[in-house]
Amino acid sequence: MEVQLLHSSISPSRPLYFVATRLAPRRPAFVRCCLSSADNGGRGGENSGTYVTPQAAQQRKAYPFDEIEPRWQLYWEENRTFRTPDEVDMSKPKCYILDMFPYPSGAGLHVGHPLGYTATDILSRYKRMKGFNVLHPMGWDAFGLPAEQYAIETGTHPKVTTMHNIRRFRSQLKSLGFSYDWDREISTTEPKYYKWTQWIFLQLLKKGLAYQAEVPVNWCPALGTVLANEEVVNGVSERGSHPVIRKPMRQWMLKITAYADRLLEDLEELEWPESIKEMQRNWIGRSEGAEVEFGILDSDGRELGVKLSVYTTRPDTIFGVTYLVAAPEHSLLYSIISKEQLKHVEKYSELAARKSELERTDLQKEKTGVFSGSYAKNPATGALIPIWIADYVLGSYGTGAIMAVPAHDFRDHEFALKYQIPIIKVVNPFEASHVLDEPYTGDGFAINSSNQLSNLDINGFSCKEAASKVINWLESSGHGKKKVNYKLRDWLFARQRYWGEPFPIIFLDDTGEIVPLPENELPVTLPELDDFTPTGTGEPPLTKATSWVKTIDPISHRPARRETNTMPQWAGSCWYYLRFMDPNNSTALVEKSKERYWGPVDIYVGGAEHSVLHLLYARFWHKVLYDIGVVSTKEPFHCLINQGLILGEIEYTAYKDKDGKFVSANSDCNPSDHIQENISADKVTKVGDFHVLKDNPNIRLIARAYKMSKSRGNVINPDDVISEYGADSLRLYEMFMGPLRDSKSWSTGGIEGVHRFLARTWRLIVGSPLPTGLYKDGTIVTNDEPTVDQLQSLHRCIAKVSEEIQGTRFNTGISAMMEFINAAYKWDRHPKSVIEPFVLLLSPYAPHMAEELWSRLGHSKSLAYEHFPVATTEYLSDSRIVLPVQINGKTRATIMVDETCSEDEAFRLASSDEKLSKFLLGKTIKKRIYVPRRILNVILETQKARS
């Protein structure tokens, strides 16, 4: 940390005090040099930047969080406060609260990460205090490409990097006071963990759900591995921007499609956001339609003895088919290409192989294709139609070919116009409101859909009726059949990388037969390697471990070689929630009674970016484990909550014209014609709904918050925030920013506000600091009986905080606590019987401060398992009224009082009111006139004029 001396004329004889300070996030840390008050002549001060007394340095802190927080974190760790015993009282209710498995990256946490972690911690602490057995663990999804790439670049073994990153993540999470049961910590990279990942794979293999197949994959030569579609962006790898090509490779596959219907049906039972359910439904993509067979002919009309099958959800449009399209990777490609077109098709296929599936199916991209040189016979019309090869059709979806109906499909229409292919309208809308020049994709009735030779006539029938008739005709004539199809493809379950789980598979040298290893041979551990670089041939890095690859079949004792691919990163994260239930079991994945008690996960919190793949894969594995009797529930995660993003601080941009003059962002001008200039926040103000320049309110600015990223320089490190404001302030602020599920932008000013709230809470209960900046032991609460007003304030707060925690509306729960503190500052006395319940309310949100206050209130044990306060109904009714207060018959203010308020109580409240006290101070009261629920009139002695 850079040390900056803020004053150069320092005498060696004067005592120095160095106070470590951090300014707002993203400002450099520094050490402020302070002189003793005896020597600075009173010149030091917060704003002078020259001298600060040690007392003033201590007082600069709103409360001593830097002493409190480490002390209680150490207490929790030494006492294992949040450990869930291996054997719990199963007669008590349980609550299993889980964060999505984090990948421990080298960058560590930024302030967006603790958002979900804080939410689950509040829920966990609340449930413990409500008498639940709570399981709230943490672990690491630590296999993956980033660590391996770092190993390749630096020569550092990925295990070393991973362990370093885990230590950093763990330290950061502990510094935030999260109540994880660290005794259950697991990592997917530990052999004792991935032994059971390998065991699950063997069960999949036994059930016929794991197989090898030659499939087109996204191959990245530079990374030396196959990438998922989501890891490819614009034809290059998401990590490193390396070129990616499509090529066929023999890969392990998991038959997730066998569970497609169950994955769809069981979504209905889950308490998940409807948007996430819909994303899973769309990813599975169940549809009903027909599979139609088209005979193939050459350009002279001779049959080639080959049939091309297509899947369609619109068999009612068969009369409108004017061409077929096959994918460039279709298995029959070379059977349907003419010699004249071979060179053109091969060139086109090579270009298509460089695109990801997402690029190829982008509706906005221009459609391209090449004629195959062959034709197909439409079975309904008998017409010969051309067969095209185009990359907007995928070989992995359906049959890898489509029947194109350009009058009723936008992609087909665009393609037909480009290549001058006939367009035949076969559906009329029920209402004549369709734009004639565009394809009609809606419902209607069939037209131009009759042929005597094929004995098929569907004219006049609705689309649904026509589709049913066509399917019956296809099946009776032998041209096709009814078919249910899925967009979901089987899971490509292999990667050509070192840092992953080895497969428990060997291949016999003499026959090549696949042999699963016996379960007593598990785990198959990774060999030590010094060279992790890609081989360049497509062979995985593990092929370099020759002594490890060569092995003996433990059953037949014949020579064999190990599988050198590794499992994808998704593997370990598919089932970790089960291992947390029984992390040290060496004989079973999870003990049955523990799984029956703890399963399923009650509350699962994580980002929406995992809404499809991770959740779908985990649900698939869980259903397989359910089928073989390992788990007792059909679904792994009962309730899912997706937290929003925390964006960087709002950035302000102004436009300038060519002369350097500011131009308002709402002007009728093209922004590309102007120069953009970033404006600092201190030069900006808000007028109405717009941000404008302070010096010129006529100039509107563009205000936008961006996702935190290193490249943008807007990442906020939680370590810096904790150093300046404390962990409780960070926790409280992240919950106070807005609804948990919404995205919101970071604001340093916002965290200062909640920090002040905590400081006010501290001073209300502990008192003001001594001249030294330190605080007395204990508190300043009293043993007085609380007033009705105090009890009403407390129980309303209890009711609101309880309700909002259960509804995960944490921001409004904090607002209720702020209202309580505001009310409490108006009281003369603060009874212990009111303050103690409030401290318990605060504890899930700000556990360090709450523990310290609880201890100062005279308790020797942690409050973690104290009973959470329960609101008493009689104090929740709103019986308070507004009472006007007069001084000498003139109304000066109003006060809030209970309907049954006595005269003395009304006068006490009036005397403590800021507006009224100035009229009463030092005055003699002649009498008081009090009419309950109506008015209080205070008559003062008339002051005699001085002679």
Short mmCIF file of C-alpha atoms in Angstrom, two decimals, residues 588-917:
data_model
loop_
_atom_site.label_atom_id
_atom_site.label_comp_id
_atom_site.label_asym_id
_atom_site.label_seq_id
_atom_site.Cartn_x
_atom_site.Cartn_y
_atom_site.Cartn_z
CA ALA A 588 -22.07 -44.05 -0.47
CA LEU A 589 -22.83 -40.91 -2.42
CA VAL A 590 -25.24 -39.92 0.35
CA GLU A 591 -26.76 -41.86 3.26
CA LYS A 592 -30.44 -42.54 2.54
CA SER A 593 -31.88 -41.22 5.82
CA LYS A 594 -29.94 -37.96 5.48
CA GLU A 595 -31.12 -37.50 1.90
CA ARG A 596 -34.73 -38.19 2.91
CA TYR A 597 -34.49 -35.59 5.68
CA TRP A 598 -32.57 -32.80 3.91
CA GLY A 599 -33.89 -33.21 0.36
CA PRO A 600 -34.84 -31.40 -1.72
CA VAL A 601 -33.03 -28.07 -1.52
CA ASP A 602 -35.66 -25.67 -0.14
CA ILE A 603 -34.21 -22.40 -1.45
CA TYR A 604 -31.67 -22.24 -4.29
CA VAL A 605 -30.26 -18.81 -5.18
CA GLY A 606 -28.11 -17.86 -8.15
CA GLY A 607 -27.88 -15.89 -11.37
CA ALA A 608 -30.31 -16.27 -14.26
CA GLU A 609 -27.37 -17.11 -16.55
CA HIS A 610 -27.56 -20.66 -15.17
CA SER A 611 -31.27 -20.92 -15.87
CA VAL A 612 -30.99 -23.53 -18.59
CA LEU A 613 -27.91 -25.72 -18.77
CA HIS A 614 -26.83 -26.17 -15.14
CA LEU A 615 -30.38 -26.51 -13.88
CA LEU A 616 -31.43 -28.81 -16.72
CA TYR A 617 -28.39 -31.07 -16.36
CA ALA A 618 -28.77 -31.26 -12.57
CA ARG A 619 -32.47 -32.13 -12.92
CA PHE A 620 -31.59 -34.86 -15.44
CA TRP A 621 -29.01 -36.48 -13.16
CA HIS A 622 -31.36 -36.19 -10.20
CA LYS A 623 -34.09 -38.06 -12.06
CA VAL A 624 -31.67 -40.83 -12.98
CA LEU A 625 -30.63 -41.09 -9.32
CA TYR A 626 -34.32 -41.15 -8.38
CA ASP A 627 -34.91 -44.04 -10.78
CA ILE A 628 -32.11 -46.12 -9.26
CA GLY A 629 -33.19 -45.36 -5.68
CA VAL A 630 -30.38 -43.04 -4.58
CA VAL A 631 -32.70 -40.06 -3.94
CA SER A 632 -36.29 -39.91 -2.73
CA THR A 633 -37.52 -36.80 -4.57
CA LYS A 634 -38.21 -36.22 -8.26
CA GLU A 635 -36.65 -32.74 -8.30
CA PRO A 636 -33.49 -31.34 -6.67
CA PHE A 637 -34.46 -27.67 -6.11
CA HIS A 638 -37.90 -26.79 -4.78
CA CYS A 639 -37.71 -22.98 -4.81
CA LEU A 640 -35.41 -21.04 -7.15
CA ILE A 641 -34.56 -17.36 -6.75
CA ASN A 642 -32.55 -15.43 -9.34
CA GLN A 643 -30.86 -12.35 -7.91
CA GLY A 644 -30.38 -9.35 -10.19
CA LEU A 645 -27.09 -7.83 -11.31
CA ILE A 646 -25.25 -5.08 -9.49
CA LEU A 647 -24.03 -2.74 -12.19
CA GLY A 648 -21.20 -0.26 -11.91
CA GLU A 649 -21.78 3.32 -10.80
CA ILE A 650 -23.78 5.45 -13.23
CA GLU A 651 -21.58 7.02 -15.91
CA TYR A 652 -22.48 10.34 -17.53
CA THR A 653 -21.77 11.21 -21.15
CA ALA A 654 -22.14 14.58 -22.91
CA TYR A 655 -22.07 15.41 -26.61
CA LYS A 656 -19.99 18.19 -28.15
CA ASP A 657 -20.25 19.58 -31.64
CA LYS A 658 -17.30 20.16 -33.98
CA ASP A 659 -16.67 23.53 -32.33
CA GLY A 660 -16.34 21.92 -28.89
CA LYS A 661 -19.68 23.24 -27.61
CA PHE A 662 -21.95 21.03 -25.53
CA VAL A 663 -25.04 19.71 -27.32
CA SER A 664 -28.03 18.43 -25.37
CA ALA A 665 -28.59 14.69 -25.69
CA ASN A 666 -32.21 15.34 -26.64
CA SER A 667 -31.28 17.51 -29.63
CA ASP A 668 -32.31 16.40 -33.10
CA CYS A 669 -28.82 15.29 -34.00
CA ASN A 670 -26.99 12.13 -34.87
CA PRO A 671 -24.71 11.15 -31.96
CA SER A 672 -22.18 9.73 -34.42
CA ASP A 673 -21.61 13.28 -35.71
CA HIS A 674 -20.57 14.50 -32.27
CA ILE A 675 -17.73 13.98 -29.84
CA GLN A 676 -18.55 12.11 -26.63
CA GLU A 677 -17.10 13.30 -23.35
CA ASN A 678 -17.34 11.62 -19.95
CA ILE A 679 -18.60 13.93 -17.20
CA SER A 680 -17.72 13.43 -13.54
CA ALA A 681 -20.64 12.96 -11.13
CA ASP A 682 -19.86 16.15 -9.19
CA LYS A 683 -20.68 18.19 -12.29
CA VAL A 684 -24.08 16.56 -12.77
CA THR A 685 -27.48 17.25 -11.24
CA LYS A 686 -30.91 15.80 -11.84
CA VAL A 687 -33.80 17.93 -13.01
CA GLY A 688 -37.06 16.02 -13.27
CA ASP A 689 -36.37 12.75 -15.06
CA PHE A 690 -33.14 13.92 -16.68
CA HIS A 691 -29.50 14.34 -15.72
CA VAL A 692 -28.06 17.69 -16.77
CA LEU A 693 -24.92 19.74 -16.34
CA LYS A 694 -24.91 21.75 -13.11
CA ASP A 695 -23.41 24.74 -14.91
CA ASN A 696 -25.85 24.51 -17.80
CA PRO A 697 -29.14 22.73 -17.02
CA ASN A 698 -30.15 23.01 -20.66
CA ILE A 699 -27.60 20.33 -21.54
CA ARG A 700 -29.03 16.88 -20.99
CA LEU A 701 -26.64 14.00 -20.48
CA ILE A 702 -26.72 10.28 -21.19
CA ALA A 703 -26.76 8.45 -17.84
CA ARG A 704 -26.08 4.73 -17.93
CA ALA A 705 -24.82 2.01 -15.62
CA TYR A 706 -22.76 -0.79 -17.16
CA LYS A 707 -22.03 -4.34 -16.10
CA MET A 708 -18.90 -4.46 -13.97
CA SER A 709 -15.83 -5.54 -15.94
CA LYS A 710 -12.07 -5.11 -15.76
CA SER A 711 -11.97 -3.66 -19.27
CA ARG A 712 -14.41 -0.91 -18.28
CA GLY A 713 -12.61 -0.18 -15.03
CA ASN A 714 -15.82 -0.08 -12.99
CA VAL A 715 -15.27 -3.14 -10.80
CA ILE A 716 -15.77 -2.47 -7.09
CA ASN A 717 -13.69 -4.70 -4.84
CA PRO A 718 -15.60 -5.72 -1.69
CA ASP A 719 -12.32 -5.77 0.25
CA ASP A 720 -12.05 -2.00 -0.21
CA VAL A 721 -15.66 -1.43 0.82
CA ILE A 722 -15.26 -3.58 3.94
CA SER A 723 -12.07 -1.75 4.85
CA GLU A 724 -13.79 1.63 4.75
CA TYR A 725 -17.36 0.89 5.81
CA GLY A 726 -17.35 -2.61 7.30
CA ALA A 727 -18.95 -5.88 6.22
CA ASP A 728 -22.29 -5.11 7.90
CA SER A 729 -22.60 -1.90 5.91
CA LEU A 730 -21.88 -3.74 2.65
CA ARG A 731 -24.39 -6.48 3.48
CA LEU A 732 -27.03 -3.97 4.50
CA TYR A 733 -26.49 -1.76 1.46
CA GLU A 734 -26.71 -4.60 -1.05
CA MET A 735 -30.05 -5.60 0.45
CA PHE A 736 -31.25 -1.98 0.64
CA MET A 737 -30.44 -1.12 -3.00
CA GLY A 738 -33.75 -2.50 -4.23
CA PRO A 739 -35.69 -5.74 -4.74
CA LEU A 740 -33.41 -8.78 -4.71
CA ARG A 741 -34.44 -9.95 -8.17
CA ASP A 742 -33.91 -6.56 -9.88
CA SER A 743 -30.70 -5.21 -11.40
CA LYS A 744 -29.43 -1.98 -9.83
CA SER A 745 -26.40 0.28 -10.03
CA TRP A 746 -23.80 0.72 -7.32
CA SER A 747 -23.61 4.06 -5.51
CA THR A 748 -20.97 5.02 -2.99
CA GLY A 749 -23.35 7.62 -1.60
CA GLY A 750 -25.87 4.88 -0.96
CA ILE A 751 -23.55 2.80 1.19
CA GLU A 752 -22.67 5.89 3.20
CA GLY A 753 -26.37 6.21 4.05
CA VAL A 754 -26.74 2.70 5.49
CA HIS A 755 -23.41 3.13 7.27
CA ARG A 756 -24.87 6.17 9.03
CA PHE A 757 -27.91 4.12 9.99
CA LEU A 758 -25.70 1.52 11.66
CA ALA A 759 -23.75 4.28 13.42
CA ARG A 760 -26.99 5.80 14.75
CA THR A 761 -28.06 2.35 15.97
CA TRP A 762 -24.73 1.93 17.73
CA ARG A 763 -24.88 5.32 19.45
CA LEU A 764 -28.52 4.85 20.46
CA ILE A 765 -27.65 1.67 22.36
CA VAL A 766 -23.99 2.17 23.37
CA GLY A 767 -23.89 5.94 23.69
CA SER A 768 -21.59 8.60 22.36
CA PRO A 769 -17.81 8.03 22.28
CA LEU A 770 -15.50 9.25 25.01
CA PRO A 771 -13.08 12.11 24.25
CA THR A 772 -10.52 9.43 23.33
CA GLY A 773 -12.83 8.13 20.62
CA LEU A 774 -13.40 4.89 22.53
CA TYR A 775 -16.70 3.67 23.94
CA LYS A 776 -17.67 2.65 27.45
CA ASP A 777 -18.38 -1.00 28.11
CA GLY A 778 -22.01 -2.08 28.14
CA THR A 779 -24.91 0.05 26.93
CA ILE A 780 -27.04 2.99 28.00
CA VAL A 781 -30.33 1.10 27.92
CA THR A 782 -32.54 1.15 31.01
CA ASN A 783 -34.61 -1.36 32.92
CA ASP A 784 -37.71 0.84 32.72
CA GLU A 785 -41.06 -0.59 31.72
CA PRO A 786 -41.72 0.30 28.07
CA THR A 787 -44.53 2.65 27.15
CA VAL A 788 -47.37 1.62 24.88
CA ASP A 789 -45.89 3.83 22.17
CA GLN A 790 -42.55 2.05 22.42
CA LEU A 791 -44.15 -1.38 22.31
CA GLN A 792 -46.20 -0.40 19.30
CA SER A 793 -43.10 0.81 17.46
CA LEU A 794 -41.27 -2.42 18.31
CA HIS A 795 -44.00 -4.86 17.36
CA ARG A 796 -44.81 -3.09 14.13
CA CYS A 797 -41.13 -3.39 13.27
CA ILE A 798 -41.12 -7.09 14.25
CA ALA A 799 -44.16 -7.79 12.08
CA LYS A 800 -42.76 -5.94 9.07
CA VAL A 801 -39.23 -7.36 9.25
CA SER A 802 -40.54 -10.92 9.69
CA GLU A 803 -42.93 -10.59 6.78
CA GLU A 804 -40.33 -9.07 4.47
CA ILE A 805 -37.63 -11.65 5.25
CA GLN A 806 -40.04 -14.46 4.43
CA GLY A 807 -40.99 -12.68 1.21
CA THR A 808 -37.30 -11.93 0.38
CA ARG A 809 -38.18 -8.22 0.28
CA PHE A 810 -35.13 -7.32 2.31
CA ASN A 811 -35.01 -3.66 1.31
CA THR A 812 -38.40 -2.89 2.85
CA GLY A 813 -37.44 -4.84 5.99
CA ILE A 814 -34.47 -2.50 6.39
CA SER A 815 -36.74 0.50 5.92
CA ALA A 816 -38.86 -0.74 8.84
CA MET A 817 -35.77 -0.92 11.07
CA MET A 818 -34.74 2.58 10.04
CA GLU A 819 -38.21 3.84 11.00
CA PHE A 820 -37.85 2.19 14.39
CA ILE A 821 -34.49 3.86 15.04
CA ASN A 822 -35.92 7.24 14.00
CA ALA A 823 -38.76 6.77 16.49
CA ALA A 824 -36.41 5.54 19.23
CA TYR A 825 -34.28 8.68 19.01
CA LYS A 826 -37.30 10.66 20.22
CA TRP A 827 -37.59 8.62 23.41
CA ASP A 828 -36.16 9.80 26.73
CA ARG A 829 -35.42 6.26 27.86
CA HIS A 830 -34.63 3.09 25.94
CA PRO A 831 -35.90 0.06 27.86
CA LYS A 832 -33.87 -3.11 27.54
CA SER A 833 -37.03 -5.10 26.88
CA VAL A 834 -37.54 -3.08 23.68
CA ILE A 835 -33.93 -2.78 22.53
CA GLU A 836 -33.06 -6.48 22.88
CA PRO A 837 -35.76 -7.67 20.44
CA PHE A 838 -34.67 -5.01 17.98
CA VAL A 839 -31.06 -6.27 18.13
CA LEU A 840 -32.37 -9.75 17.28
CA LEU A 841 -34.28 -8.28 14.31
CA LEU A 842 -31.10 -6.62 13.08
CA SER A 843 -28.92 -9.71 13.47
CA PRO A 844 -29.65 -11.51 10.16
CA TYR A 845 -28.75 -8.32 8.27
CA ALA A 846 -25.86 -6.93 10.35
CA PRO A 847 -24.68 -9.92 12.40
CA HIS A 848 -21.37 -8.48 13.65
CA MET A 849 -22.91 -5.38 15.20
CA ALA A 850 -25.86 -7.37 16.56
CA GLU A 851 -23.56 -9.90 18.25
CA GLU A 852 -21.54 -7.09 19.82
CA LEU A 853 -24.65 -5.30 21.07
CA TRP A 854 -26.10 -8.57 22.38
CA SER A 855 -22.89 -9.19 24.33
CA ARG A 856 -22.91 -5.65 25.72
CA LEU A 857 -26.52 -6.18 26.80
CA GLY A 858 -25.22 -8.86 29.17
CA HIS A 859 -25.43 -12.12 27.22
CA SER A 860 -22.54 -14.56 27.28
CA LYS A 861 -23.55 -16.67 24.25
CA SER A 862 -24.02 -15.89 20.57
CA LEU A 863 -27.47 -14.77 19.51
CA ALA A 864 -27.38 -17.09 16.46
CA TYR A 865 -29.87 -19.52 18.03
CA GLU A 866 -31.96 -17.08 20.07
CA HIS A 867 -35.68 -17.07 19.29
CA PHE A 868 -36.61 -14.57 16.63
CA PRO A 869 -39.07 -12.00 18.03
CA VAL A 870 -42.77 -12.56 17.42
CA ALA A 871 -45.15 -9.61 17.03
CA THR A 872 -47.98 -9.28 19.55
CA THR A 873 -51.25 -8.52 17.82
CA GLU A 874 -52.54 -6.07 20.41
CA TYR A 875 -49.69 -3.67 19.60
CA LEU A 876 -50.21 -3.79 15.85
CA SER A 877 -53.49 -1.91 15.66
CA ASP A 878 -53.04 1.71 14.69
CA SER A 879 -54.60 3.46 17.73
CA ARG A 880 -52.50 6.61 17.51
CA ILE A 881 -54.01 9.97 16.65
CA VAL A 882 -52.78 13.45 15.76
CA LEU A 883 -53.16 15.77 18.76
CA PRO A 884 -52.96 19.56 18.22
CA VAL A 885 -50.90 21.39 20.87
CA GLN A 886 -51.59 25.02 21.70
CA ILE A 887 -49.44 27.48 23.61
CA ASN A 888 -51.58 30.18 25.24
CA GLY A 889 -54.47 29.25 22.96
CA LYS A 890 -52.49 29.35 19.70
CA THR A 891 -51.78 26.10 17.84
CA ARG A 892 -48.02 25.68 17.49
CA ALA A 893 -47.64 22.04 16.38
CA THR A 894 -49.17 18.57 16.41
CA ILE A 895 -47.90 15.37 18.04
CA MET A 896 -48.72 11.70 17.60
CA VAL A 897 -50.26 10.11 20.71
CA ASP A 898 -52.14 6.94 21.57
CA GLU A 899 -55.92 7.27 21.82
CA THR A 900 -55.74 6.41 25.51
CA CYS A 901 -52.85 8.80 26.14
CA SER A 902 -52.89 10.47 29.58
CA GLU A 903 -52.41 14.20 30.12
CA ASP A 904 -48.94 13.68 31.61
CA GLU A 905 -47.87 11.51 28.69
CA ALA A 906 -49.21 14.03 26.17
CA PHE A 907 -47.33 16.84 27.91
CA ARG A 908 -44.12 14.78 28.00
CA LEU A 909 -44.33 14.16 24.27
CA ALA A 910 -45.06 17.82 23.59
CA SER A 911 -42.11 18.91 25.73
CA SER A 912 -39.74 16.67 23.75
CA ASP A 913 -41.01 17.89 20.39
CA GLU A 914 -38.46 20.09 18.64
CA LYS A 915 -41.00 22.70 17.51
CA LEU A 916 -42.78 22.96 20.87
CA SER A 917 -39.83 22.77 23.26
#
